Coordinates of C-alpha atoms and ligand atoms in Angstrom, one line a residue:
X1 CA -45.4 -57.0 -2.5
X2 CA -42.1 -58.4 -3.0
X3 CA -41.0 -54.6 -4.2
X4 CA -42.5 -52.8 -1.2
X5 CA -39.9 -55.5 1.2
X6 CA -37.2 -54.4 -1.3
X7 CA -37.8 -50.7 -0.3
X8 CA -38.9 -51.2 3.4
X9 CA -35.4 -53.3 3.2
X10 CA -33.4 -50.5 1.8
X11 CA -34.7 -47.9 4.2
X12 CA -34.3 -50.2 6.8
X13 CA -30.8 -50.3 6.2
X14 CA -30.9 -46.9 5.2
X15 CA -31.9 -45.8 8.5
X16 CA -29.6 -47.8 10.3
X17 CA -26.8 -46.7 8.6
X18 CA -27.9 -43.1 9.0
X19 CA -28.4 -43.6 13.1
X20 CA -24.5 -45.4 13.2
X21 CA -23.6 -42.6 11.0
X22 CA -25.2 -40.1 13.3
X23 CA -24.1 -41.3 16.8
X24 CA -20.6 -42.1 15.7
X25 CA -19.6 -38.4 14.0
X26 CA -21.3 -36.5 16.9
X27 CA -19.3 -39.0 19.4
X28 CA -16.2 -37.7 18.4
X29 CA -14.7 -35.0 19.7
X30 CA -13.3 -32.1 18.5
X31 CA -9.7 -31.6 19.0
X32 CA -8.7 -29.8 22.0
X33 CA -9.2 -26.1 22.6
X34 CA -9.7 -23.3 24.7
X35 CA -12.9 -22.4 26.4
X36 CA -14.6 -19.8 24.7
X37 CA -17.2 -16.9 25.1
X38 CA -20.9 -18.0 24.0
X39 CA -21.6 -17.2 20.4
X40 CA -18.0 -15.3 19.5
X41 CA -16.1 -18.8 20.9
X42 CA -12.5 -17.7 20.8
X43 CA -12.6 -14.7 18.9
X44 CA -10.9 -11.8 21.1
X45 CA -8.5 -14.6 22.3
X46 CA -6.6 -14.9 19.3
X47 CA -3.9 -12.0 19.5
X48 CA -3.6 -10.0 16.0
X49 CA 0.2 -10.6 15.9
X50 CA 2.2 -12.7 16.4
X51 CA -0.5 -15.4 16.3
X52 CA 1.7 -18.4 15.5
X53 CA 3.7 -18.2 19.0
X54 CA 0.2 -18.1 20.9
X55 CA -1.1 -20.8 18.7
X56 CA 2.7 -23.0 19.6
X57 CA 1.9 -22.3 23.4
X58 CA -1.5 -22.9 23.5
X59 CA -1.1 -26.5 21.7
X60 CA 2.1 -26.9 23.8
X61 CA 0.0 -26.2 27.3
X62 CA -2.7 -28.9 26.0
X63 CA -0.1 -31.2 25.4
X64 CA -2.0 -31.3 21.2
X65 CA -0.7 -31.7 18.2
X66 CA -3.8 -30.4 16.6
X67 CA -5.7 -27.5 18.2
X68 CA -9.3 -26.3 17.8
X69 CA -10.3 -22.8 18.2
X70 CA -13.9 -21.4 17.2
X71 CA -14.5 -17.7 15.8
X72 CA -17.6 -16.8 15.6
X73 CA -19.2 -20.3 14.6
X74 CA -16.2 -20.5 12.4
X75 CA -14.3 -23.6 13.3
X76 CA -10.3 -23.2 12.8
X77 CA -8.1 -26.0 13.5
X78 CA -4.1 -25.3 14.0
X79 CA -1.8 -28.1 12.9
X80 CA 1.6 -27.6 14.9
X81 CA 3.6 -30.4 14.1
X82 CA 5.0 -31.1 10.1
X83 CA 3.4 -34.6 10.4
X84 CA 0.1 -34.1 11.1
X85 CA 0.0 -31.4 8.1
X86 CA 2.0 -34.1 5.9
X87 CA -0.7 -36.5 6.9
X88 CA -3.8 -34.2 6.3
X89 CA -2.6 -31.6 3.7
X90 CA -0.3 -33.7 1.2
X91 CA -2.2 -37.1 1.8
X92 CA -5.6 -36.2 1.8
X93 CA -5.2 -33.3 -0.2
X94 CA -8.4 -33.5 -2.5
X95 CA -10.5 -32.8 1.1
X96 CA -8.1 -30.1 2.2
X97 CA -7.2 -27.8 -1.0
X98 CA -9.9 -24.8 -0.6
X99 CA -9.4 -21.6 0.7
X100 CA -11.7 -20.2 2.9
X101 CA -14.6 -17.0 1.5
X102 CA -12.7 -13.7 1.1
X103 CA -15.8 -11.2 0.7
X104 CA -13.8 -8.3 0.6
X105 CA -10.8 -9.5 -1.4
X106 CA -12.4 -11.7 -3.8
X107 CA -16.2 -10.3 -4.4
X108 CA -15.5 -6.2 -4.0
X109 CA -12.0 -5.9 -4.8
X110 CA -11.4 -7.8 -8.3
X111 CA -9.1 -10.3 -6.5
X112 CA -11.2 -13.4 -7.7
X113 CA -8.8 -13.6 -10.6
X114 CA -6.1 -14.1 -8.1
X115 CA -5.5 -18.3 -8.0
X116 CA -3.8 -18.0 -4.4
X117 CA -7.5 -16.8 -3.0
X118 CA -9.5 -19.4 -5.3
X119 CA -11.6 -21.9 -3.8
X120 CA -10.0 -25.5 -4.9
X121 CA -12.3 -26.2 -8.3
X122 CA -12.4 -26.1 -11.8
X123 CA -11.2 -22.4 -12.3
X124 CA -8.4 -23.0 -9.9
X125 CA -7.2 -25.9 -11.9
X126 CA -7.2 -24.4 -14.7
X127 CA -4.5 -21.7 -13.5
X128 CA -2.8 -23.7 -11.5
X129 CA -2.3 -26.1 -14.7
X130 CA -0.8 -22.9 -16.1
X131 CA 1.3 -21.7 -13.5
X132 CA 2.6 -24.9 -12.9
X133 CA 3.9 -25.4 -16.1
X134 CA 5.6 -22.5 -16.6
X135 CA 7.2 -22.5 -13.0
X136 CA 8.4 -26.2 -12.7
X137 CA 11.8 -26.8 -12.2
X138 CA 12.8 -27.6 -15.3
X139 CA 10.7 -24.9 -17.5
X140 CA 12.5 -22.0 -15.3
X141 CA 16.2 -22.9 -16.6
X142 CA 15.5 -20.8 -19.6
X143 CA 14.9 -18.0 -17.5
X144 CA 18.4 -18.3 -15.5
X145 CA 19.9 -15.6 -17.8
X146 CA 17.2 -12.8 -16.6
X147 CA 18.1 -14.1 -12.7
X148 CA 21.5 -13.4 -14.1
X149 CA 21.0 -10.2 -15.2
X150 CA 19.0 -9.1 -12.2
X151 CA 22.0 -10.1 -9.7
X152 CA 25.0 -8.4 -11.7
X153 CA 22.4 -5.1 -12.1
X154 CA 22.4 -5.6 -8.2
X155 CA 25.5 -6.3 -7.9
X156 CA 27.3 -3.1 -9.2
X157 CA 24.2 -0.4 -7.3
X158 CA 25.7 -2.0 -4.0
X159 CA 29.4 -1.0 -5.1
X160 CA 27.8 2.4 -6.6
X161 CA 26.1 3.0 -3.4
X162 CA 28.6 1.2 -0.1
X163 CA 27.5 3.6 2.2
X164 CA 23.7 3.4 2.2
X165 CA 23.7 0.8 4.1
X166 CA 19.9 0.0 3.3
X167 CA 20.1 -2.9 1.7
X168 CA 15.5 -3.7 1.1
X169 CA 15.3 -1.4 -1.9
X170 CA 17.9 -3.3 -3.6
X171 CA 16.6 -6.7 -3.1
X172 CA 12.8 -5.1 -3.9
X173 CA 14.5 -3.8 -7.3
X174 CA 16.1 -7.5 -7.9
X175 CA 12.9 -9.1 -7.1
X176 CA 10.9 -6.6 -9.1
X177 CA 13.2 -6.6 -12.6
X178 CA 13.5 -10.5 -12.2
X179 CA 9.8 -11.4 -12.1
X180 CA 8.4 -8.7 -14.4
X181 CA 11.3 -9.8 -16.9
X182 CA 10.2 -13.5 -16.2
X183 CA 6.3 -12.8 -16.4
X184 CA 5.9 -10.6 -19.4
X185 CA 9.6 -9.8 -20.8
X186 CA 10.0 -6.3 -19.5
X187 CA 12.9 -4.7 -18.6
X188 CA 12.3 -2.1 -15.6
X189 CA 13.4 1.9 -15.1
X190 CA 15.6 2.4 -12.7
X191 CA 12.9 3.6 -9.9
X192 CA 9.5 4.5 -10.2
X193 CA 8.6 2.6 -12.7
X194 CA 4.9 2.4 -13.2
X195 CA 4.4 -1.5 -13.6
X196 CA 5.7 -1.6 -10.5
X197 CA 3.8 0.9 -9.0
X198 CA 0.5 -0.6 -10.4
X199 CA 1.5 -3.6 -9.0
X200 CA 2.3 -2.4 -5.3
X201 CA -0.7 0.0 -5.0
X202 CA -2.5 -2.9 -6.0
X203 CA -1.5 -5.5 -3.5
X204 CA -1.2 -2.8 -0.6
X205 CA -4.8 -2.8 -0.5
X206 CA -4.7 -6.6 -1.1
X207 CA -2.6 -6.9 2.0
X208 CA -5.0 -4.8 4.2
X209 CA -8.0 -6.3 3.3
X210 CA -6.1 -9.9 3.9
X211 CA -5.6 -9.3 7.7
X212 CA -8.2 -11.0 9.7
X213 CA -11.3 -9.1 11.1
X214 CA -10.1 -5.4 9.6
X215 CA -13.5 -5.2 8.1
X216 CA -17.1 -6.4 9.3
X217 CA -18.3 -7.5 5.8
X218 CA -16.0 -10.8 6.8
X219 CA -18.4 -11.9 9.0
X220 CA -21.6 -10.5 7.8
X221 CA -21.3 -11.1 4.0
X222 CA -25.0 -9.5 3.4
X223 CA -23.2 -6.4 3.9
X224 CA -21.4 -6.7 0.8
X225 CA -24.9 -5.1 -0.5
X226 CA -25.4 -2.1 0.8
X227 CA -24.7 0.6 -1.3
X228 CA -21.2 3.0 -1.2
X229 CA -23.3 6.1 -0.2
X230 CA -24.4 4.6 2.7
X231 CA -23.4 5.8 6.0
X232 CA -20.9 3.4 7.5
X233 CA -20.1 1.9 4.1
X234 CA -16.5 3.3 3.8
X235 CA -15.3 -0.3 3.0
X236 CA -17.4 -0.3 0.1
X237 CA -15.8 3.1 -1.0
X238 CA -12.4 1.6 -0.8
X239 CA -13.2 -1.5 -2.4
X240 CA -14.2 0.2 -5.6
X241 CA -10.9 2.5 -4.9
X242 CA -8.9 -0.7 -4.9
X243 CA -11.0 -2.8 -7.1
X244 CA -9.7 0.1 -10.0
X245 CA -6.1 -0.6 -8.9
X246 CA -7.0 -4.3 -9.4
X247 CA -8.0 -4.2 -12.6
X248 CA -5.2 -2.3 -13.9
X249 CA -2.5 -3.9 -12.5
X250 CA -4.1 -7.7 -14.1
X251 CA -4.9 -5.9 -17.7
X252 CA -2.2 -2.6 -18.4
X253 CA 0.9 -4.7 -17.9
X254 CA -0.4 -7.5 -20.3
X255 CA -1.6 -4.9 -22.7
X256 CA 1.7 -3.4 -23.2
X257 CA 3.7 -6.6 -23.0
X258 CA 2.0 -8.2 -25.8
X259 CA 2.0 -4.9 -27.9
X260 CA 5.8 -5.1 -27.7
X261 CA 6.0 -8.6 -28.2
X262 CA 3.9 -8.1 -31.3
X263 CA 6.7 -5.1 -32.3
X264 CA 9.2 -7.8 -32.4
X265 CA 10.7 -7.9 -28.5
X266 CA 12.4 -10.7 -28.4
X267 CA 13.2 -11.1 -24.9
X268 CA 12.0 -15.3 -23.7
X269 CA 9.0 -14.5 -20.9
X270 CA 6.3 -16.6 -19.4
X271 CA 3.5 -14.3 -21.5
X272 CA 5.7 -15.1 -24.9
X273 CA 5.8 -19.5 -24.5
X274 CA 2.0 -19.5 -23.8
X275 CA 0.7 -17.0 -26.0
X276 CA 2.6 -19.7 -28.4
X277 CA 1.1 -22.2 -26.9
X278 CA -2.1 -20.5 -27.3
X279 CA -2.1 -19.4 -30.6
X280 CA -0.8 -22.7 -31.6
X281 CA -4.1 -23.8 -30.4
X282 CA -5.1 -27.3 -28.1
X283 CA -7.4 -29.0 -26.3
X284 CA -6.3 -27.7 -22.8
X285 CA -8.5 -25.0 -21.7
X286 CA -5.9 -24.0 -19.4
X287 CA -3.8 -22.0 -22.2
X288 CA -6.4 -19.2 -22.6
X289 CA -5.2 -15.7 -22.6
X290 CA -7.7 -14.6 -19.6
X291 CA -6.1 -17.5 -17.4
X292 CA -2.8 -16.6 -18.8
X293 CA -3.7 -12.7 -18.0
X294 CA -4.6 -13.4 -14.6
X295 CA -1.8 -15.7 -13.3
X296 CA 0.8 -13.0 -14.6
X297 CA -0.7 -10.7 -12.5
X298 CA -0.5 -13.0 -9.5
X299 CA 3.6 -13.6 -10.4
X300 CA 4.8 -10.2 -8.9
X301 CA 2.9 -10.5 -5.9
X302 CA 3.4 -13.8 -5.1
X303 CA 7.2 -13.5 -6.0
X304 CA 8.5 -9.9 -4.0
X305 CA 7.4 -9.6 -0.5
X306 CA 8.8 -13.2 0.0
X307 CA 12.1 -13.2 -1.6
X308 CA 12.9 -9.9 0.0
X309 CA 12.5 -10.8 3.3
X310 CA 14.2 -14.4 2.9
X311 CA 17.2 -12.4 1.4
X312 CA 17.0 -9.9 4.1
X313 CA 17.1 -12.5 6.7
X314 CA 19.8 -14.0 5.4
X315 CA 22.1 -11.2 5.6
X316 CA 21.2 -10.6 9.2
X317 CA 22.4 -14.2 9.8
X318 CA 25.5 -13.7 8.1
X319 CA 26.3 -10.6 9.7
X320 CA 25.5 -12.1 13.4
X321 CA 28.1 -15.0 12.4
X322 CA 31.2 -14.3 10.5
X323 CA 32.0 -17.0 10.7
X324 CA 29.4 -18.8 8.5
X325 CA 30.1 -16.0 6.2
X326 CA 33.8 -16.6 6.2
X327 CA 33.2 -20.2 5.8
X328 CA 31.4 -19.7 2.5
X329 CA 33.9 -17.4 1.3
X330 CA 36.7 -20.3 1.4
X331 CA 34.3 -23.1 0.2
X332 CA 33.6 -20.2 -3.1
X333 CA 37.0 -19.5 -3.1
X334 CA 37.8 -23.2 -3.5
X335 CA 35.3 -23.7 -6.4
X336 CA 34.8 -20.6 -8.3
X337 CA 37.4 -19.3 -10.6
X338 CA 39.4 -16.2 -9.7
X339 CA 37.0 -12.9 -11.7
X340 CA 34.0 -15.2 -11.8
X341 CA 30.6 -15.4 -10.0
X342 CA 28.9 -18.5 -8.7
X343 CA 26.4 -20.4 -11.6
X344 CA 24.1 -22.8 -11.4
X345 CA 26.5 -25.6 -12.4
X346 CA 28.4 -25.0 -9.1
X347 CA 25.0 -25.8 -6.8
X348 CA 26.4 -28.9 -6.3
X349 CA 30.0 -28.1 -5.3
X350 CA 29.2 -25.2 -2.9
X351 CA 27.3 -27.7 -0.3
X352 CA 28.0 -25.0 2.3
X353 CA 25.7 -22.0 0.2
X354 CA 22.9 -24.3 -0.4
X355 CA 22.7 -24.8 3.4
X356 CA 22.8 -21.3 4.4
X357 CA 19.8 -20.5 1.8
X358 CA 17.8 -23.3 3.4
X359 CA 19.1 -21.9 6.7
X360 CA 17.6 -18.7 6.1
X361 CA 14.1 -20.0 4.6
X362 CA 13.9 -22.0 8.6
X363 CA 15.6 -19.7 11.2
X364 CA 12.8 -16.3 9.7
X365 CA 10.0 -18.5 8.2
X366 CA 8.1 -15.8 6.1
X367 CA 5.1 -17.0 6.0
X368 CA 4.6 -18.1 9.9
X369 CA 0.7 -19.0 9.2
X370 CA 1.3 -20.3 5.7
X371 CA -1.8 -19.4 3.5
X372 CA -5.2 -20.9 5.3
X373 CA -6.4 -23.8 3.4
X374 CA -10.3 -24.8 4.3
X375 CA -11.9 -28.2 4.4
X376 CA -14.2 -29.4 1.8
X377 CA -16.1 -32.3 4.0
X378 CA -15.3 -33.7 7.1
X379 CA -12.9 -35.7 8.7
X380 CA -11.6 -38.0 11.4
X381 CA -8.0 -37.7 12.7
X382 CA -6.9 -39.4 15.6
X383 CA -10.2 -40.0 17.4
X384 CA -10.9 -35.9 16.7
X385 CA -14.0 -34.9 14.3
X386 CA -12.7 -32.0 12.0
X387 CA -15.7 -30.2 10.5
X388 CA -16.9 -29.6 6.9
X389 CA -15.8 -26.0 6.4
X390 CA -12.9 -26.0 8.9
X391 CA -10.2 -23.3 8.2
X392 CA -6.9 -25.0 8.4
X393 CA -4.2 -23.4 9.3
X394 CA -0.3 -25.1 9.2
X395 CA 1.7 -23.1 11.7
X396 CA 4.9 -23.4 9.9
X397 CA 6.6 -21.3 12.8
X398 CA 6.8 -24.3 14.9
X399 CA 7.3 -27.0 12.3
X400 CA 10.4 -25.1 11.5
X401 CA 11.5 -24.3 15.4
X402 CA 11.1 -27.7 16.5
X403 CA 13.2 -28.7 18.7
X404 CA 13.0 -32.5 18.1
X405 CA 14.5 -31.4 14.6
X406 CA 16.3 -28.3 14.7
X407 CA 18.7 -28.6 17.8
X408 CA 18.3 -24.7 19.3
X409 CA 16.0 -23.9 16.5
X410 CA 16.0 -19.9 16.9
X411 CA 20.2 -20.4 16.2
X412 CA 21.3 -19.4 12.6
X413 CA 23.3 -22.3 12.0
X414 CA 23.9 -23.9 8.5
X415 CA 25.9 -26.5 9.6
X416 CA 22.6 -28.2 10.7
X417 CA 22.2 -29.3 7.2
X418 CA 25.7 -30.7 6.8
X419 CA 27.3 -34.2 7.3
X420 CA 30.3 -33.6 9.2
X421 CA 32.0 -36.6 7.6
X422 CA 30.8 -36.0 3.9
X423 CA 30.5 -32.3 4.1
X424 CA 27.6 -32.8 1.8
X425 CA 23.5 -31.7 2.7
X426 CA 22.1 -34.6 5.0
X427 CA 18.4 -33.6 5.3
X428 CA 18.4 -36.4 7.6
X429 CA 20.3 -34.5 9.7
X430 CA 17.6 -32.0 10.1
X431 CA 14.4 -31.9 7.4
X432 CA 14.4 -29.7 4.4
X433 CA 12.8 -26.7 5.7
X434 CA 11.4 -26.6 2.1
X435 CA 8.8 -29.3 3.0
X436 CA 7.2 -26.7 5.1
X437 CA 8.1 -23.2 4.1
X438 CA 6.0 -23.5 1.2
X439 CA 2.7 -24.7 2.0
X440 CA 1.7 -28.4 1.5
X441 CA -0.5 -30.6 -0.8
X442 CA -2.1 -29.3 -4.1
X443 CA -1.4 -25.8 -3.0
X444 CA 2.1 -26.0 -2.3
X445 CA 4.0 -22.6 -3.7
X446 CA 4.6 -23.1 -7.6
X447 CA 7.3 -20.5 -7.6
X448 CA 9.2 -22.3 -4.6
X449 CA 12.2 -23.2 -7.8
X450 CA 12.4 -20.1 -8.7
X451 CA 12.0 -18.5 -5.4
X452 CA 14.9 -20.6 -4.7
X453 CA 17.3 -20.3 -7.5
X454 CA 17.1 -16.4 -7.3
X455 CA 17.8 -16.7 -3.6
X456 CA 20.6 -19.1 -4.5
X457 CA 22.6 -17.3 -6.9
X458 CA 22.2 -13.7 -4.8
X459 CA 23.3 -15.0 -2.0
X460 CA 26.4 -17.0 -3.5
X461 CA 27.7 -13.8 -5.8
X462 CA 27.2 -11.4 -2.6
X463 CA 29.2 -13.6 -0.4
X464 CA 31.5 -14.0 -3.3
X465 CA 31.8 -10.1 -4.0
X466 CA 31.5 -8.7 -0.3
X467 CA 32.1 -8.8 3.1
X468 CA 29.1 -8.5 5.2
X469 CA 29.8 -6.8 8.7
X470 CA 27.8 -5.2 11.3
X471 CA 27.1 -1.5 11.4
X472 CA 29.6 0.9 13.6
X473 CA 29.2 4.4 15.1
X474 CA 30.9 6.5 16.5
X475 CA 29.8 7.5 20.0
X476 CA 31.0 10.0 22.5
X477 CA 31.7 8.4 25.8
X478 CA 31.5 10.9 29.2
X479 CA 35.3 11.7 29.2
X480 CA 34.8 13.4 26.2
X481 CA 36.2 10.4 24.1
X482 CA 35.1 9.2 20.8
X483 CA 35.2 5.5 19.9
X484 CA 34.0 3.9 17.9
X485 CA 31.6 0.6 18.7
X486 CA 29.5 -1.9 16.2
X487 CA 25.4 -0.8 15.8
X488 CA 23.7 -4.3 17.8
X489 CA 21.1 -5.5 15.2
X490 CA 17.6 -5.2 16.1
X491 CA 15.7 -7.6 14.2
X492 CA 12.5 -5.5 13.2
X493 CA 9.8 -7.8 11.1
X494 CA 6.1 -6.4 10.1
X495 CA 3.8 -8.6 11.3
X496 CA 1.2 -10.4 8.9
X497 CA 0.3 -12.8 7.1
X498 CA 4.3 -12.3 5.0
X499 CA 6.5 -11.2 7.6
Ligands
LIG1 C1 10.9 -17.4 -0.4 C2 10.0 -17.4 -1.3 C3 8.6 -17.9 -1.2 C4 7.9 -18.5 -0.1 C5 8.5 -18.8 1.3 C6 6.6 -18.8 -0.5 C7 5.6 -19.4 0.3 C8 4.3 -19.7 -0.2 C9 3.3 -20.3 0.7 C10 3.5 -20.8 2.1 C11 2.2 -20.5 -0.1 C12 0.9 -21.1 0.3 C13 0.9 -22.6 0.1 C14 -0.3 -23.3 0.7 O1 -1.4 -22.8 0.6 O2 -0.1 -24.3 1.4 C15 2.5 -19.9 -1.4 C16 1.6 -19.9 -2.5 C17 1.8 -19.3 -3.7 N1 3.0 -18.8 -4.1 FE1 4.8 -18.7 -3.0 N2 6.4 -18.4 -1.8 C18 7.6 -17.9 -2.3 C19 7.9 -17.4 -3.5 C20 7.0 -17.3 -4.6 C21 7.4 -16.9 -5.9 C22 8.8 -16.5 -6.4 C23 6.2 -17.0 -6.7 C24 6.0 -16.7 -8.1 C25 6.9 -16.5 -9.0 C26 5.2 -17.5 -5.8 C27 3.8 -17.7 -6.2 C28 2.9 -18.3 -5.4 C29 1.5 -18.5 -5.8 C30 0.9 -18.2 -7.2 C31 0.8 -19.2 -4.8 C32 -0.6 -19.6 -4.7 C33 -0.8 -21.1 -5.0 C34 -2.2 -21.7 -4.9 O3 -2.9 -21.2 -4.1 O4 -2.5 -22.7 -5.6 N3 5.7 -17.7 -4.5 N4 3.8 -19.5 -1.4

C-alpha cells in the first residue's frame, strides 16, 4: 500500500509540476514582431536584400532589442544589439550552437562534410577540434612566411600592372595562394589554376543554394525524394551537377597534396602537421584523415570571399580619406626602416594600422547576418519565450553601426579606436569590432587570426609601398574643354549572405 502512496505521490507532484510547467512557458510571450499572414506568418515580408537594415528598423520601430518573425511555422528571432547576442550566444552557448537543416546544401549537394553547415554534435566537434587547432593564434605563426610570400607576390603584380586599376583579382590571387599554401602546401599558377577553379565552381553553387527560399525543397524536405527525371525536379538535376563539383573539390586537392608530400615537398601546411599527427597515432578521434580531408576543403571557402571584400573595403576607406592614409604613411615611416616592409614584430608600434584594419572589419561588416545559428531547446530571455528550434540570427550590421558605440557609425574613421592622449588602441573607446564580426559562442570564426594577420600585413606593406588615390578622367566640358576631374566612388556590394 505504502508503494502505491509513493507512486500516487510522485505523480501527484509530477502532475503539478507539469501544469506550472505548462501555464508558465505558454504565458510568456514571444518577443515582439510584426503581424503576419495566416499560415506563411512573415514570409513575403522579409525583403531578399538587404535584410539586415529592415530587420534594424523593424526592431528600432518596436522599440526591441530582440525581434520575432515567423516563416512559414518557422520561428526566427533577430538579435540587434551585441549584448543580447553576448548574453545568449557566448553565455549559453551549449543551447545556441546548431545550425538550422540545409536540405539542399547538406543532403543533395555533398556539403554535409562542410563543419560551417553542421548541426552542433559529435561530428562537428570533432572538426571543429581540428580546425581549431590548427587555426589558433599561436599555431598560425609558422605559417607567417607563406602570408609573406603571398603579399610581396602581390606586391610587385600591382607595380607590373599600375594602370589596371582593378584591384579584386589581386586580393582573390593573395587570398587564394595564401590559404591553399596554408591548407595543403601548394604553391598556385599564376591564373587558372585548377585547384582554384574546383574550389570556386564548387562554392558558386554552394552560395546559390545558401540564399534563403531559392528552392522549394527548403520548405518541403519530402521533395528531396522525387526522382531527377521528374518534371519540375530541375533542383535535383543541379544538385547531382554540383554534388560532382563537391566531391572533387574535398578529395582531388587532398589527393594531390599528399602525393607530393609523400615525393618529398617540403613546404610546412596544415595537411603536413596533422597527417603527423595522425600517423603518429592518439586517442583523439579528431585527427582522422576524413575529418582532416574535409576541413581543408572548408579553408578556401571560408577564407576568400571574406578577406577580399574586408581588403577591398578598406582601400575604399583610404581612398575617401587621405588623410587616414597619410597618417599611416608617417606613423610607418616613423617605425619601419628605410627599403623594408612592415612585420609582425611591428603590430605593436604601428597603433594607427591596427585601427584602420579593425576600422574596415566595422564600417563594411561582411557578413551583415553572420551565419544563422538554431536553438537546441527553449528558452526565457527577458520575460520573452524563445522556442525549441528557433533560427537565430545576430544582425551584426547594427551591432557594428551602433550609435551608442560608434559616434556616426557609417564614418570611416580609425581614430575611433585611438586614445588621443596615449595614441595607443582604447577598445574602450569604441568595442573591438572583432567581438561581433566573427560570429559568437562555440561557432565563432576559427580563422578570425589568420583572417586578421593577412589583412594586417597587406594593408601595412600597401600603405607602405603606395599611394592610394581616387580615379580621374578626363571629360570634355561644352566649350569644347578638356579637364580633367576625380571618378566619385560608388560603393557597389553583392548582396548575400558575404557581401
Ligand atoms: C575577414 C575575414 C572573416 C570574417 C569576417 C569571417 C566571419 C565569419 C563568421 C561571421 C562566421 C560565423 C560565426 C557564427 O556562426 O557565429 C564564420 C565561420 C567560419 N569561418 Fe570565418 N570569417 C573570416 C575569415 C575566415 C578565414 C580566413 C577562415 C579559414 C581560414 C574562416 C573559416 C571559417 C569557418 C570554418 C567557419 C565555420 C565555423 C563553425 O561553424 O563552427 N573564416 N566566419
Amino acid at each position: 500500500m505504502g508503494r502505491y502512496i509513493d507512486l500516487l505521490a510522485i505523480l501527484a507532484t509530477g502532475a503539478l509540476l507539469y501544469t506550472i510547467h505548462k501555464r508558465r512557458k505558454p504565458s510568456l510571450p514571444l518577443p515582439p514582431g510584426l503581424k503576419g499572414l495566416p499560415l506563411v506568418g512573415n514570409l513575403f515580408q522579409v525583403p531578399s536584400e538587404l535584410q539586415w537594415m529592415k530587420y534594424h528598423e523593424w526592431a528600432s520601430e518596436l522599440n526591441t532589442d530582440i525581434l520575432h518573425l515567423q516563416a512559414a511555422g518557422t520561428h526566427i528571432i533577430i538579435l540587434d544589439k551585441y549584448e543580447v547576442a553576448a548574453d545568449l550566444l557566448d553565455s549559453r552557448s551549449s543551447l545556441y550552437s546548431g545550425r538550422p537543416r540545409m536540405v539542399m546544401l547538406t543532403e543533395l549537394m555533398g556539403q554535409d562534410f562542410n563543419l560551417g553547415l553542421m548541426d552542433y554534435g559529435g561530428a562537428w566537434r570533432k572538426h571543429r577540434r581540428l580546425v581549431h587547432q590548427s587555426l589558433q593564434a599561436t599555431a598560425i605563426k609558422r605559417y607567417r612566411p607563406h602570408l609573406v610570400q603571398a603579399m610581396r607576390k602581390l606586391l610587385k603584380r600591382l607595380l607590373d600592372d599600375r594602370d589596371d586599376g582593378n584591384l579584386m583579382p589581386h586580393f582573390r590571387q593573395l587570398t587564394a595562394e595564401t590559404i591553399l599554401s596554408v591548407a595543403y602546401g601548394m604553391q598556385i599558377q599564376q591564373e587558372n589554376d585548377p585547384y582554384v577553379k574546383l574550389s570556386e565552381d564548387a562554392n558558386r553553387g554552394a552560395i546559390i543554394a545558401a540564399v534563403p527560399g531559392r528552392f522549394l525543397v527548403e520548405f518541403i524536405p519530402i521533395l528531396k525524394y522525387v526522382p531527377a527525371w521528374f518534371p519540375g525536379a530541375s533542383f535535383k538535376q543541379k544538385a547531382q551537377e554540383w554534388y560532382k563539383m563537391t566531391r572533387a573539390m574535398v578529395e582531388v586537392p587532398y589527393a594531390d597534396a599528399k602525393r607530393r608530400l609523400e615525393s618529398g615537398n617540403p613546404a610546412v601546411s596544415i595537411l603536413r602537421t596533422n597527417l603527423q599527427k595522425i600517423e603518429a597515432g592518439g586517442k583523439d578521434d579528431a585527427f582522422t584523415e576524413d575529418v582532416l580531408r574535409n576541413t581543408l576543403a572548408v579553408l578556401y571557402a571560408g577564407a576568400t570571399d571574406t578577406t577580399v571584400s574586408t581588403m577591398a573595403s578598406c582601400v575604399l576607406g583610404l581612398m575617401e580619406h587621405p588623410e587616414v592614409l597619410k597618417k599611416a604613411q608617417v606613423q610607418i615611416d616613423g617605425v619601419v626602416k628605410p627599403g623594408h616592409f612592415p612585420d609582425f614584430d611591428d603590430e605593436p608600434s604601428l597603433p594607427y594600422i591596427t585601427a584602420i584594419v579593425k576600422e574596415a572589419l566595422r564600417w563594411r561588416d561582411i557578413t551583415p547576418t553572420g551565419v544563422p545559428h538554431a536553438l537546441s531547446t527553449e528558452d526565457e530571455y527577458k520575460g520573452y519565450r524563445l522556442p525549441a528550434g528557433a533560427i537565430i540570427i545576430a544582425n551584426q550590421w547594427a551591432m557594428l553601426h551602433d550609435e551608442d558605440v560608434y559616434a556616426d557609425p557609417f564614418e570611416f574613421n580609425p581614430d575611433r579606436f585611438i586614445n588621443p592622449e596615449t595614441g595607443k588602441i582604447d577598445y574602450s573607446r569604441a568595442r573591438d569590432p572583432g567581438r561581433a564580426c566573427f560570429g559568437f559562442g562555440r561557432r565563432i570564426c576559427p580563422g578570425r587570426f589568420i583572417a586578421y594577420e593577412t589583412l594586417w600585413l597587406t594593408i601595412a606593406s600597401f600603405i607602405a609601398t603606395f599611394d592610394i588615390k581616387k580615379p580621374r578622367e578626363k571629360v570634355t566640358l561644352p566649350s569644347g574643354e578638356e579637364v580633367e576631374r576625380t571618378v566619385e566612388l560608388t560603393h557597389e556590394y553583392e548582396p548575400g549572405l558575404i557581401v
